[in-house]
Coordinates of C-alpha atoms in Angstrom, one line a residue:
Chain H
X1 CA 36.8 -46.6 -0.2
X2 CA 39.7 -44.3 0.3
X3 CA 37.7 -41.1 -0.3
X4 CA 35.0 -42.4 2.2
X5 CA 37.7 -42.9 4.8
X6 CA 39.0 -39.4 4.1
X7 CA 35.6 -37.8 4.6
X8 CA 35.1 -39.7 7.9
X9 CA 38.5 -38.6 9.2
X10 CA 38.2 -35.0 7.9
X11 CA 35.0 -34.5 9.9
X12 CA 35.0 -31.0 11.5
X13 CA 35.1 -30.5 15.3
X14 CA 32.3 -31.5 17.6
X15 CA 28.8 -30.4 16.7
X16 CA 27.0 -27.6 18.4
X17 CA 24.8 -30.0 20.3
X18 CA 27.8 -31.9 21.7
X19 CA 29.5 -28.7 22.7
X20 CA 26.5 -27.5 24.5
X21 CA 26.0 -30.8 26.2
X22 CA 29.7 -30.9 27.2
X23 CA 29.3 -27.5 28.8
X24 CA 26.3 -28.7 30.8
X25 CA 28.2 -31.8 31.9
X26 CA 31.2 -29.7 32.9
X27 CA 28.9 -27.4 34.9
X28 CA 27.2 -30.3 36.7
X29 CA 30.3 -32.3 37.5
X30 CA 33.2 -29.8 37.6
X31 CA 36.0 -29.7 35.1
X32 CA 38.3 -31.8 37.3
X33 CA 36.1 -34.9 36.9
X34 CA 36.3 -34.8 33.1
X35 CA 39.6 -36.3 31.7
X36 CA 38.8 -36.0 28.1
X37 CA 35.9 -35.8 25.7
X38 CA 35.3 -36.7 22.1
X39 CA 32.6 -37.3 19.6
X40 CA 31.6 -40.7 18.1
X41 CA 29.4 -40.2 15.0
X42 CA 27.7 -37.2 16.5
X43 CA 27.4 -38.6 20.1
X44 CA 29.2 -37.0 22.9
X45 CA 31.6 -39.3 24.7
X46 CA 33.0 -38.1 28.1
X47 CA 35.8 -39.8 29.9
X48 CA 35.3 -39.5 33.7
X49 CA 38.0 -39.7 36.3
X50 CA 37.6 -43.1 37.9
X51 CA 37.0 -41.8 41.4
X52 CA 34.1 -39.6 40.2
X53 CA 32.3 -42.4 38.4
X54 CA 29.3 -42.6 40.7
X55 CA 29.1 -38.8 41.0
X56 CA 28.8 -38.8 37.3
X57 CA 25.8 -41.1 37.4
X58 CA 24.2 -38.9 40.1
X59 CA 24.8 -35.8 38.1
X60 CA 23.4 -37.4 35.0
X61 CA 20.2 -38.4 36.7
X62 CA 19.6 -35.4 38.9
X63 CA 21.1 -32.4 37.1
X64 CA 21.3 -33.4 33.5
X65 CA 17.9 -35.1 33.3
X66 CA 19.1 -38.4 32.0
X67 CA 16.5 -40.6 33.6
X68 CA 17.0 -43.6 31.5
X69 CA 19.9 -46.1 31.7
X70 CA 20.7 -47.8 28.5
X71 CA 23.6 -50.0 29.5
X72 CA 26.8 -50.4 31.4
X73 CA 29.5 -52.4 29.8
X74 CA 33.3 -52.7 29.5
X75 CA 35.9 -52.9 26.8
X76 CA 39.3 -54.5 26.7
X77 CA 41.7 -52.5 24.5
X78 CA 44.4 -55.1 24.4
X79 CA 45.1 -56.1 20.8
X80 CA 43.5 -59.4 20.0
X81 CA 46.1 -62.2 20.0
X82 CA 45.9 -63.8 16.5
X83 CA 45.3 -67.5 16.5
X84 CA 48.3 -69.6 15.6
X85 CA 47.8 -69.7 11.9
X86 CA 49.4 -73.0 11.3
X87 CA 47.6 -74.6 14.3
X88 CA 44.0 -73.6 13.7
X89 CA 44.1 -72.9 10.0
X90 CA 41.7 -70.1 10.7
X91 CA 42.1 -67.7 7.9
X92 CA 38.6 -66.3 8.1
X93 CA 38.8 -64.2 11.3
X94 CA 39.3 -60.5 10.7
X95 CA 42.9 -59.5 11.4
X96 CA 43.0 -56.6 13.9
X97 CA 45.9 -54.2 14.2
X98 CA 48.7 -55.4 16.5
X99 CA 49.2 -52.1 18.4
X100 CA 47.2 -51.1 21.4
X101 CA 45.2 -48.0 20.4
X102 CA 42.3 -46.4 22.2
X103 CA 39.0 -45.2 20.9
X104 CA 37.1 -41.9 21.2
X105 CA 38.2 -39.9 24.3
X106 CA 41.2 -42.2 24.9
X107 CA 42.1 -44.5 27.7
X108 CA 44.9 -44.8 30.3
X109 CA 45.2 -48.5 30.0
X110 CA 43.7 -51.8 28.9
X111 CA 40.3 -51.8 30.6
X112 CA 37.5 -49.3 30.4
X113 CA 34.0 -49.3 31.7
X114 CA 31.5 -47.4 29.5
X115 CA 27.8 -46.6 29.9
X116 CA 25.1 -44.9 28.0
X117 CA 22.3 -42.8 29.6
X118 CA 19.5 -40.9 27.9
X119 CA 16.5 -38.8 28.6
X120 CA 13.0 -40.0 27.9
X121 CA 11.8 -36.4 27.9
X122 CA 14.2 -34.8 25.5
X123 CA 14.3 -36.2 21.9
X124 CA 17.7 -37.2 20.5
X125 CA 19.4 -36.9 23.8
X126 CA 22.0 -39.2 25.3
X127 CA 25.5 -39.3 26.6
X128 CA 28.2 -42.0 26.6
X129 CA 30.4 -42.1 29.7
X130 CA 33.7 -43.9 30.0
X131 CA 36.1 -44.4 32.8
X132 CA 39.5 -46.0 33.0
X133 CA 40.0 -49.2 35.1
X134 CA 43.2 -50.1 36.7
X135 CA 44.5 -53.4 35.2
X136 CA 46.1 -54.7 38.4
X137 CA 43.0 -54.3 40.6
X138 CA 40.1 -53.7 38.3
X139 CA 37.3 -52.1 40.2
X140 CA 35.1 -49.1 40.1
X141 CA 32.1 -47.7 42.0
X142 CA 28.7 -49.3 41.3
X143 CA 25.8 -47.4 39.8
X144 CA 23.1 -49.6 41.3
X145 CA 22.2 -47.0 43.9
X146 CA 21.6 -44.4 41.2
X147 CA 20.3 -46.4 38.3
X148 CA 18.9 -49.7 39.7
X149 CA 19.0 -51.2 36.2
X150 CA 22.8 -51.2 36.4
X151 CA 22.5 -54.3 38.6
X152 CA 22.4 -56.9 35.9
X153 CA 24.7 -55.0 33.5
X154 CA 27.4 -54.8 36.2
X155 CA 27.0 -58.5 37.0
X156 CA 27.6 -59.2 33.4
X157 CA 30.6 -56.9 33.3
X158 CA 32.0 -58.5 36.4
X159 CA 31.9 -62.0 35.0
X160 CA 32.9 -61.1 31.5
X161 CA 35.8 -58.8 32.4
X162 CA 36.6 -59.4 36.0
X163 CA 35.9 -55.8 37.0
X164 CA 34.4 -55.5 40.5
X165 CA 31.8 -52.9 41.2
X166 CA 32.1 -51.4 44.7
X167 CA 28.8 -51.1 46.4
X168 CA 27.0 -53.6 44.2
X169 CA 24.5 -55.6 46.3
X170 CA 25.5 -59.1 45.0
X171 CA 28.0 -59.7 42.4
X172 CA 27.1 -63.1 41.1
X173 CA 27.3 -64.8 37.8
X174 CA 24.5 -63.7 35.4
X175 CA 25.0 -65.7 32.2
X176 CA 27.7 -68.2 33.1
X177 CA 27.5 -71.1 35.4
X178 CA 28.6 -70.3 39.0
X179 CA 31.6 -72.5 38.8
X180 CA 32.9 -70.9 35.6
X181 CA 36.5 -69.7 35.7
X182 CA 38.0 -66.9 33.6
X183 CA 36.6 -63.8 32.0
X184 CA 35.4 -64.6 28.5
X185 CA 35.2 -61.2 27.0
X186 CA 38.8 -60.4 27.8
X187 CA 40.9 -60.4 24.6
X188 CA 43.3 -63.0 26.0
X189 CA 40.5 -65.5 26.7
X190 CA 40.6 -67.8 23.7
X191 CA 37.5 -68.7 21.8
X192 CA 38.1 -72.4 22.1
X193 CA 35.8 -73.5 19.3
X194 CA 38.2 -71.7 16.9
X195 CA 41.3 -73.1 18.5
X196 CA 40.6 -76.8 18.7
X197 CA 38.8 -77.2 15.4
X198 CA 39.8 -76.0 11.9
X199 CA 37.5 -73.3 10.5
X200 CA 34.8 -75.2 8.6
X201 CA 35.1 -72.8 5.7
X202 CA 38.4 -74.5 4.9
X203 CA 36.6 -77.5 3.6
X204 CA 36.0 -75.5 0.4
X205 CA 39.7 -75.5 -0.4
X206 CA 40.5 -79.0 0.5
X207 CA 43.3 -80.2 -1.8
X208 CA 42.7 -82.7 -4.5
X209 CA 44.1 -86.2 -3.8
X210 CA 47.8 -86.2 -4.6
X211 CA 48.1 -82.4 -4.3
X212 CA 50.8 -80.9 -2.0
X213 CA 49.4 -79.8 1.3
X214 CA 51.2 -76.4 1.0
X215 CA 48.8 -75.5 -1.8
X216 CA 46.0 -75.8 0.7
X217 CA 47.1 -73.0 3.1
X218 CA 48.1 -70.7 0.2
X219 CA 44.7 -71.2 -1.4
X220 CA 43.0 -70.5 1.9
X221 CA 44.9 -67.4 2.5
X222 CA 44.5 -66.1 -1.0
X223 CA 40.8 -66.6 -0.7
X224 CA 40.6 -64.8 2.6
X225 CA 42.7 -61.8 1.5
X226 CA 40.8 -61.5 -1.8
Chain F
X1 CA 13.9 -61.8 56.4
X2 CA 13.0 -58.4 55.2
X3 CA 11.7 -57.0 52.0
X4 CA 14.2 -55.3 49.9
X5 CA 14.1 -51.5 50.2
X6 CA 13.1 -49.4 47.3
X7 CA 16.1 -47.8 45.6
X8 CA 16.7 -44.2 46.9
X9 CA 15.4 -41.3 44.9
X10 CA 12.2 -42.9 43.7
X11 CA 9.1 -41.7 45.5
X12 CA 6.1 -43.7 44.6
X13 CA 2.5 -43.2 45.8
X14 CA 2.4 -45.8 48.7
X15 CA -1.4 -46.3 48.2
X16 CA -0.6 -48.1 45.0
X17 CA 1.4 -50.7 46.9
X18 CA -0.9 -51.5 49.8
X19 CA -0.4 -55.2 49.1
X20 CA 3.3 -54.8 49.9
X21 CA 2.4 -53.6 53.3
X22 CA 0.3 -56.8 53.8
X23 CA 3.3 -58.9 52.9
X24 CA 5.4 -56.9 55.3
X25 CA 2.9 -57.7 58.1
X26 CA 3.2 -61.4 57.3
X27 CA 7.0 -61.1 57.5
X28 CA 6.8 -59.4 60.8
X29 CA 4.5 -62.0 62.2
X30 CA 7.0 -64.5 60.9
X31 CA 4.5 -66.7 59.2
X32 CA 6.3 -69.5 57.4
X33 CA 7.4 -69.0 53.8
X34 CA 8.2 -71.4 51.1
X35 CA 10.4 -71.3 48.1
X36 CA 8.8 -72.0 44.7
X37 CA 11.0 -72.8 41.8
X38 CA 9.5 -72.0 38.4
X39 CA 11.5 -73.3 35.5
X40 CA 14.1 -73.4 33.9
X41 CA 11.7 -75.5 31.8
X42 CA 8.2 -74.1 32.5
X43 CA 5.5 -73.5 30.0
X44 CA 4.8 -70.1 31.4
X45 CA 8.3 -68.8 31.0
X46 CA 8.6 -68.9 27.2
X47 CA 11.9 -70.5 27.2
X48 CA 14.5 -71.4 29.7
X49 CA 14.0 -68.7 32.3
X50 CA 14.2 -69.8 35.9
X51 CA 12.4 -67.9 38.5
X52 CA 12.9 -68.6 42.2
X53 CA 10.1 -67.0 44.3
X54 CA 9.8 -66.9 48.1
X55 CA 6.2 -67.2 49.0
X56 CA 4.3 -66.2 52.1
X57 CA 0.9 -67.8 51.7
X58 CA -0.1 -66.9 48.2
X59 CA 2.0 -63.8 48.0
X60 CA 5.5 -63.4 46.7
X61 CA 7.8 -61.7 49.2
X62 CA 11.0 -62.0 47.1
X63 CA 12.1 -63.4 43.8
X64 CA 15.2 -64.0 41.9
X65 CA 15.5 -64.4 38.1
X66 CA 18.1 -66.9 37.0
X67 CA 19.0 -66.4 33.3
X68 CA 21.9 -67.6 31.1
X69 CA 20.6 -71.0 30.1
X70 CA 20.7 -69.9 26.5
X71 CA 23.8 -67.7 26.6
X72 CA 25.5 -68.0 23.3
X73 CA 28.3 -65.5 23.7
X74 CA 27.4 -63.3 20.8
X75 CA 29.6 -60.4 21.9
X76 CA 32.6 -62.7 21.8
X77 CA 31.6 -64.3 18.6
X78 CA 31.3 -61.0 16.8
X79 CA 35.0 -60.4 17.4
X80 CA 35.8 -63.4 15.3
X81 CA 33.6 -62.6 12.3
X82 CA 33.4 -60.1 9.5
X83 CA 30.7 -57.5 9.3
X84 CA 28.6 -59.3 6.7
X85 CA 28.8 -62.5 8.7
X86 CA 27.5 -60.9 11.9
X87 CA 24.0 -60.3 10.6
X88 CA 23.5 -64.0 10.5
X89 CA 24.3 -64.2 14.2
X90 CA 22.3 -61.2 15.4
X91 CA 19.3 -62.6 13.6
X92 CA 19.0 -65.0 16.4
X93 CA 19.0 -62.6 19.3
X94 CA 15.3 -61.8 19.3
X95 CA 14.0 -64.5 17.0
X96 CA 10.5 -63.2 16.7
X97 CA 11.6 -60.0 15.1
X98 CA 14.9 -61.0 13.4
X99 CA 14.7 -58.5 10.7
X100 CA 14.5 -55.6 13.2
X101 CA 17.6 -56.9 15.0
X102 CA 19.7 -56.5 11.8
X103 CA 18.8 -52.9 11.2
X104 CA 20.7 -51.1 14.0
X105 CA 23.9 -53.2 13.4
X106 CA 23.8 -52.5 9.6
X107 CA 23.2 -48.8 10.4
X108 CA 26.2 -48.8 12.7
X109 CA 28.4 -50.2 10.0
X110 CA 27.0 -47.8 7.4
X111 CA 27.5 -44.8 9.6
X112 CA 31.1 -45.7 10.2
X113 CA 31.7 -46.3 6.5
X114 CA 29.8 -43.2 5.4
X115 CA 27.5 -45.3 3.2
X116 CA 23.9 -44.4 2.8
X117 CA 21.3 -46.9 1.6
X118 CA 19.1 -45.7 -1.3
X119 CA 15.5 -44.5 -0.4
X120 CA 13.8 -47.6 -1.8
X121 CA 16.0 -49.8 0.4
X122 CA 15.2 -47.7 3.5
X123 CA 11.5 -47.9 2.7
X124 CA 11.6 -51.7 2.3
X125 CA 13.6 -52.0 5.5
X126 CA 10.9 -50.0 7.3
X127 CA 8.2 -52.2 5.9
X128 CA 9.9 -55.3 7.0
X129 CA 10.7 -53.9 10.4
X130 CA 7.1 -53.0 10.9
X131 CA 6.1 -56.4 9.7
X132 CA 8.4 -58.0 12.3
X133 CA 6.8 -55.8 14.9
X134 CA 3.3 -57.0 13.9
X135 CA 4.5 -60.6 13.9
X136 CA 5.9 -60.2 17.4
X137 CA 2.9 -58.3 18.8
X138 CA 0.1 -60.5 17.5
X139 CA 1.7 -63.4 19.1
X140 CA 1.8 -61.5 22.4
X141 CA -1.9 -60.5 22.0
X142 CA -2.8 -64.1 21.7
X143 CA -0.4 -65.5 24.3
X144 CA -1.4 -63.0 26.9
X145 CA -4.9 -64.4 26.7
X146 CA -3.5 -67.9 27.2
X147 CA -1.8 -66.7 30.4
X148 CA -5.1 -65.8 32.0
X149 CA -6.8 -69.0 30.9
X150 CA -8.4 -68.0 27.6
X151 CA -7.2 -70.3 24.8
X152 CA -9.1 -68.8 21.8
X153 CA -6.9 -65.6 21.4
X154 CA -3.8 -67.8 21.1
X155 CA -5.2 -69.4 17.9
X156 CA -6.0 -65.9 16.5
X157 CA -2.5 -64.7 17.4
X158 CA -0.8 -67.6 15.6
X159 CA -3.1 -67.3 12.6
X160 CA -2.3 -63.6 12.2
X161 CA 1.3 -64.2 12.6
X162 CA 1.2 -66.5 9.6
X163 CA -0.1 -63.7 7.4
X164 CA 2.9 -61.6 8.3
X165 CA 5.5 -64.4 8.3
X166 CA 4.3 -65.4 4.8
X167 CA 4.9 -61.9 3.6
X168 CA 8.4 -61.8 5.2
X169 CA 9.2 -65.2 3.7
X170 CA 8.0 -64.1 0.2
X171 CA 10.1 -61.0 0.3
X172 CA 13.3 -62.3 2.0
X173 CA 13.3 -66.1 1.6
X174 CA 13.5 -66.6 5.3
X175 CA 10.6 -67.0 7.6
X176 CA 12.3 -66.4 10.9
X177 CA 15.9 -65.5 10.0
X178 CA 15.7 -63.3 6.9
X179 CA 19.4 -62.2 6.9
X180 CA 18.2 -59.7 4.2
X181 CA 20.1 -56.6 5.1
X182 CA 23.3 -55.8 3.4
X183 CA 25.6 -52.9 4.2
X184 CA 24.4 -50.3 1.8
X185 CA 21.0 -51.7 1.2
X186 CA 19.1 -54.9 1.0
X187 CA 19.6 -58.2 -0.9
X188 CA 17.0 -57.9 -3.6
X189 CA 13.9 -55.9 -4.5
X190 CA 10.4 -57.1 -3.6
X191 CA 8.9 -59.9 -5.7
X192 CA 6.1 -59.2 -8.1
X193 CA 2.6 -59.1 -6.6
X194 CA 4.0 -58.8 -3.0
X195 CA 2.7 -55.3 -2.4
X196 CA -0.9 -56.2 -3.3
X197 CA -0.8 -59.3 -1.1
X198 CA 0.7 -57.5 1.8
X199 CA -1.9 -54.8 1.6
X200 CA -4.5 -57.5 1.9
X201 CA -2.7 -59.0 4.9
X202 CA -2.6 -55.7 6.6
X203 CA -6.4 -55.3 6.2
X204 CA -6.7 -58.7 7.9
X205 CA -4.5 -57.6 10.7
X206 CA -6.5 -54.4 11.3
X207 CA -9.7 -56.5 11.3
X208 CA -8.3 -58.9 13.8
X209 CA -7.0 -56.1 16.1
X210 CA -10.7 -55.2 16.4
X211 CA -11.4 -58.8 17.3
X212 CA -8.7 -58.7 20.0
X213 CA -10.3 -55.5 21.3
X214 CA -13.7 -57.2 21.6
X215 CA -12.5 -60.6 22.7
X216 CA -9.7 -59.8 25.2
X217 CA -9.6 -56.1 26.1
X218 CA -13.3 -55.9 26.8
X219 CA -13.4 -59.2 28.7
X220 CA -14.1 -58.6 32.4
X221 CA -12.1 -61.6 33.5
X222 CA -9.1 -60.4 31.5
X223 CA -9.5 -57.0 33.1
X224 CA -9.7 -58.3 36.6
X225 CA -6.6 -60.4 36.1
X226 CA -4.5 -57.6 34.6
X227 CA -5.8 -54.2 35.9
X228 CA -3.7 -52.6 38.6
X229 CA -1.4 -55.6 38.8
X230 CA 2.3 -55.3 38.1
X231 CA 2.5 -51.5 38.0
X232 CA 5.8 -50.0 36.8
X233 CA 6.2 -46.4 37.9
X234 CA 7.5 -44.3 35.0
X235 CA 10.7 -43.0 36.7
X236 CA 11.7 -46.3 38.2
X237 CA 11.0 -48.0 34.9
X238 CA 13.3 -45.6 33.1
X239 CA 16.0 -46.0 35.7
X240 CA 15.8 -49.8 35.3
X241 CA 16.2 -49.3 31.5
X242 CA 12.7 -50.6 30.8
X243 CA 11.9 -49.4 27.3
X244 CA 9.5 -49.7 24.4
X245 CA 5.9 -50.5 24.9
X246 CA 6.5 -51.4 28.6
X247 CA 7.6 -47.9 29.3
X248 CA 5.0 -46.3 27.1
X249 CA 2.4 -48.2 29.1
X250 CA 3.6 -46.3 32.1
X251 CA 2.8 -43.0 30.4
X252 CA 6.2 -42.2 29.1
X253 CA 5.8 -40.6 25.7
X254 CA 9.1 -41.9 24.2
X255 CA 9.5 -43.8 21.0
X256 CA 12.9 -44.0 19.3
X257 CA 11.2 -44.1 15.9
X258 CA 10.2 -40.5 16.6
X259 CA 12.5 -39.4 19.4
X260 CA 15.8 -41.1 18.5
X261 CA 18.2 -40.1 15.8
X262 CA 16.2 -40.2 12.6
X263 CA 16.5 -43.6 11.0
X264 CA 14.7 -45.5 8.2
X265 CA 11.6 -43.7 6.8
X266 CA 9.7 -42.9 10.0
X267 CA 10.0 -39.2 9.5
X268 CA 8.0 -39.4 6.2
X269 CA 5.1 -41.2 7.9
X270 CA 2.0 -39.9 9.6
X271 CA 1.7 -41.9 12.8
X272 CA 1.1 -41.7 16.5
X273 CA 2.9 -42.8 19.6
X274 CA 0.5 -44.5 21.9
X275 CA 0.8 -44.3 25.7
X276 CA -1.3 -45.4 28.6
X277 CA -1.1 -43.8 32.0
X278 CA -1.7 -46.9 34.2
X279 CA 1.5 -48.8 33.9
X280 CA -0.1 -52.2 34.8
X281 CA -0.3 -55.4 32.8
X282 CA -3.5 -54.2 31.2
X283 CA -1.9 -51.0 30.0
X284 CA 1.0 -53.0 28.4
X285 CA -1.5 -55.2 26.5
X286 CA -3.5 -52.2 25.4
X287 CA -0.5 -50.2 24.2
X288 CA 0.8 -53.2 22.2
X289 CA -2.7 -53.6 20.6
X290 CA -2.7 -50.0 19.5
X291 CA 0.9 -50.3 18.2
X292 CA 0.0 -53.3 16.1
X293 CA -2.7 -51.3 14.5
X294 CA -0.4 -48.3 14.0
X295 CA 2.2 -50.6 12.4
X296 CA -0.3 -52.0 10.0
X297 CA -1.3 -48.5 9.0
X298 CA 2.3 -47.6 8.6
X299 CA 2.9 -50.5 6.3
X300 CA 0.0 -49.4 4.2
X301 CA 1.3 -45.9 4.0
X302 CA 4.8 -47.1 3.1
X303 CA 3.5 -49.3 0.4
X304 CA 1.6 -46.4 -1.1
X305 CA 4.6 -44.2 -1.2
X306 CA 7.3 -46.7 -2.1
X307 CA 10.0 -44.8 -4.0
X308 CA 11.5 -46.2 -7.2
X309 CA 15.2 -46.8 -7.7
X310 CA 17.9 -49.2 -6.8
X311 CA 18.0 -51.1 -3.5
X312 CA 21.8 -51.2 -3.0
X313 CA 24.3 -48.4 -2.8
X314 CA 27.8 -48.7 -4.2
X315 CA 29.9 -50.5 -1.6
X316 CA 33.4 -52.0 -1.9
X317 CA 33.4 -55.8 -2.4
X318 CA 35.5 -56.4 0.7
X319 CA 33.9 -54.5 3.6
X320 CA 36.5 -52.7 5.7
X321 CA 35.0 -50.4 8.2
X322 CA 37.1 -47.3 9.1
X323 CA 38.4 -46.8 12.6
X324 CA 35.8 -45.3 14.9
X325 CA 33.0 -45.8 17.4
X326 CA 29.3 -45.5 17.0
X327 CA 26.2 -46.1 19.1
X328 CA 23.1 -46.9 17.1
X329 CA 19.8 -47.7 18.9
X330 CA 16.4 -48.4 17.4
X331 CA 12.9 -49.0 18.6
X332 CA 12.5 -52.7 18.3
X333 CA 9.3 -54.6 19.1
X334 CA 10.5 -55.4 22.6
X335 CA 12.1 -52.0 23.3
X336 CA 15.4 -50.2 22.8
X337 CA 17.9 -52.3 21.0
X338 CA 21.3 -50.9 20.4
X339 CA 24.8 -51.8 19.2
X340 CA 28.0 -50.0 20.4
X341 CA 30.4 -50.9 17.6
X342 CA 34.1 -50.2 18.0
X343 CA 36.1 -50.6 14.8
X344 CA 39.8 -50.6 14.3
X345 CA 39.7 -50.5 10.5
X346 CA 39.6 -54.2 10.0
X347 CA 37.1 -56.4 8.2
X348 CA 35.5 -57.3 11.5
X349 CA 34.6 -55.2 14.6
X350 CA 37.0 -54.9 17.5
X351 CA 34.1 -54.9 20.1
X352 CA 30.4 -55.0 19.8
X353 CA 28.3 -54.2 22.8
X354 CA 24.8 -55.6 22.2
X355 CA 22.1 -53.8 24.2
X356 CA 19.0 -55.9 24.2
X357 CA 15.6 -54.8 25.3
X358 CA 14.5 -57.8 27.2
X359 CA 17.4 -57.9 29.6
X360 CA 16.6 -54.5 31.0
X361 CA 12.9 -55.1 30.8
X362 CA 13.1 -58.3 32.9
X363 CA 15.6 -56.9 35.3
X364 CA 12.8 -55.0 37.0
X365 CA 10.9 -58.3 37.6
X366 CA 12.3 -58.9 41.1
X367 CA 11.0 -55.5 42.2
X368 CA 7.8 -55.8 40.3
X369 CA 6.8 -59.2 41.6
X370 CA 7.0 -58.4 45.2
X371 CA 3.6 -58.7 46.8
X372 CA 1.7 -60.2 43.9
X373 CA -0.2 -63.4 44.0
X374 CA 1.3 -66.6 42.5
X375 CA -1.0 -66.7 39.5
X376 CA -0.2 -63.1 38.8
X377 CA 3.5 -63.8 38.6
X378 CA 2.7 -65.5 35.3
X379 CA 0.6 -62.6 33.9
X380 CA 3.0 -59.9 35.0
X381 CA 5.9 -61.7 33.4
X382 CA 4.0 -62.4 30.3
X383 CA 2.9 -58.8 30.0
X384 CA 6.5 -57.6 30.1
X385 CA 6.9 -59.7 27.0
X386 CA 10.5 -60.9 26.7
X387 CA 12.2 -63.3 24.4
X388 CA 14.8 -65.5 26.0
X389 CA 17.3 -65.1 23.2
X390 CA 17.0 -61.4 23.7
X391 CA 17.9 -61.7 27.4
X392 CA 20.6 -64.3 27.1
X393 CA 22.3 -63.0 24.0

């Protein structure tokens, strides 16, 4: 385990393909539009200045030849609030780090929108784009005018994260009922099923009659951390 | 009301869309229109998909697709589960090809961990992925006949799917939800006698593909109902994110098994990517028929060259995935399926973006259905071939 982690971290700088692609992206968009770039397992990730988000899409389609839109989505980098251990008894959920860290190419704050485009003409091509979203007024330019397929993806993003897309023809609920309140994929939106009901896995370590209830939680934790 | 304008930057030969002009005339004359509600429970929609179409006479002038009746919130649920638990969930996204759903996610975890599955495991994964593809496609080949009023192909489709599902069940223990992939390999090796039986099933599939060719493709009624209806222009399809056989039926020679990052054992195989220049419902049927054949041939090749060795790599007992991000996409039966996995070094992922094929494939429907006749709405939708679980996640 440890040596595997070491090899993953000791990976050398970006590959030749990523460097060449980054040069093309920089040439098409201008260096001022690119905040940062990085590589995620061999794929180039470019962080775009928020005000150049739509220009980035146009450049991708018209200059870089990325004719195919894979998806548009968002991410909330806020650390996941751990469920109240004594309340829910949920010892099965993975424990995420408590500090707010950002992934490849960094982020200025909590929310980011990211998208993936590819070319159907060039094998093994593709580019991941990210942009920072202001937490107080989360909005960014829509891609629908460039990639019509962004329509549903942006609607999903809007309902799941509360990020509005300027220029989107009709931001309506996609998956959720129209009267739904809240943004479920935000990290501070609780998964109610886990809050109101003890994790069913706990049945396995139910104490024997007459056993102290303290032994129950300890056994549960010991099993989860094993 | 007006017809929606075509998105900028896509020039399409207008002669292909003369029927749109007809509809425009009706709109300008202000002939009355009516709203027709299809679904959410409608036999032609393969699940709870609701379609609201505005009709002028027999033609569709506008339509809206209402989805989400089966939304299960998988992206949220993955944040509360460990990596090995998640394969159980993602099995249920596209339930016709469950095994193929597991592969990209397991690949993502393996890439982040730096684990590589042994060759035999990769070959068996490829065999089972192709078997899922056949199971998905033969059902389509039968069902599509049903949509144009021919009931016989449906029975053949279901019969052929049994051959494949029996093979999947014998190997994995699960008919629909194998949950057979493990990080670093697969659960167990193939059972004794499985290879010979699967070879026999593949011969039956190849034979029945010939039957579909004679029975459906050569049928003049089927051709009349599907030819030059529901044409997806290649550039517009790509910009909508339409992928897989749907895009190849529009003449785009793009298959992630060949053109994506190398995965599974596809580079060792001798096979062909099929395309059709027309982009209509018929082309989508034809491409899937050829791909079914190609998959059966691939399975035969794989079984001939199955390497010996273990089926699991050495992995730690508690799976902790190092910090990192990875995007893994594969060519699933319905199109491009991908997972963007963000890990923060815990036993479960921090965020998983699930990119499903059907969502993008169906998102072109409102554009595609403009100007078609009501009965063709059904055939066009059926020819896009979507699974509701794959749309609603």
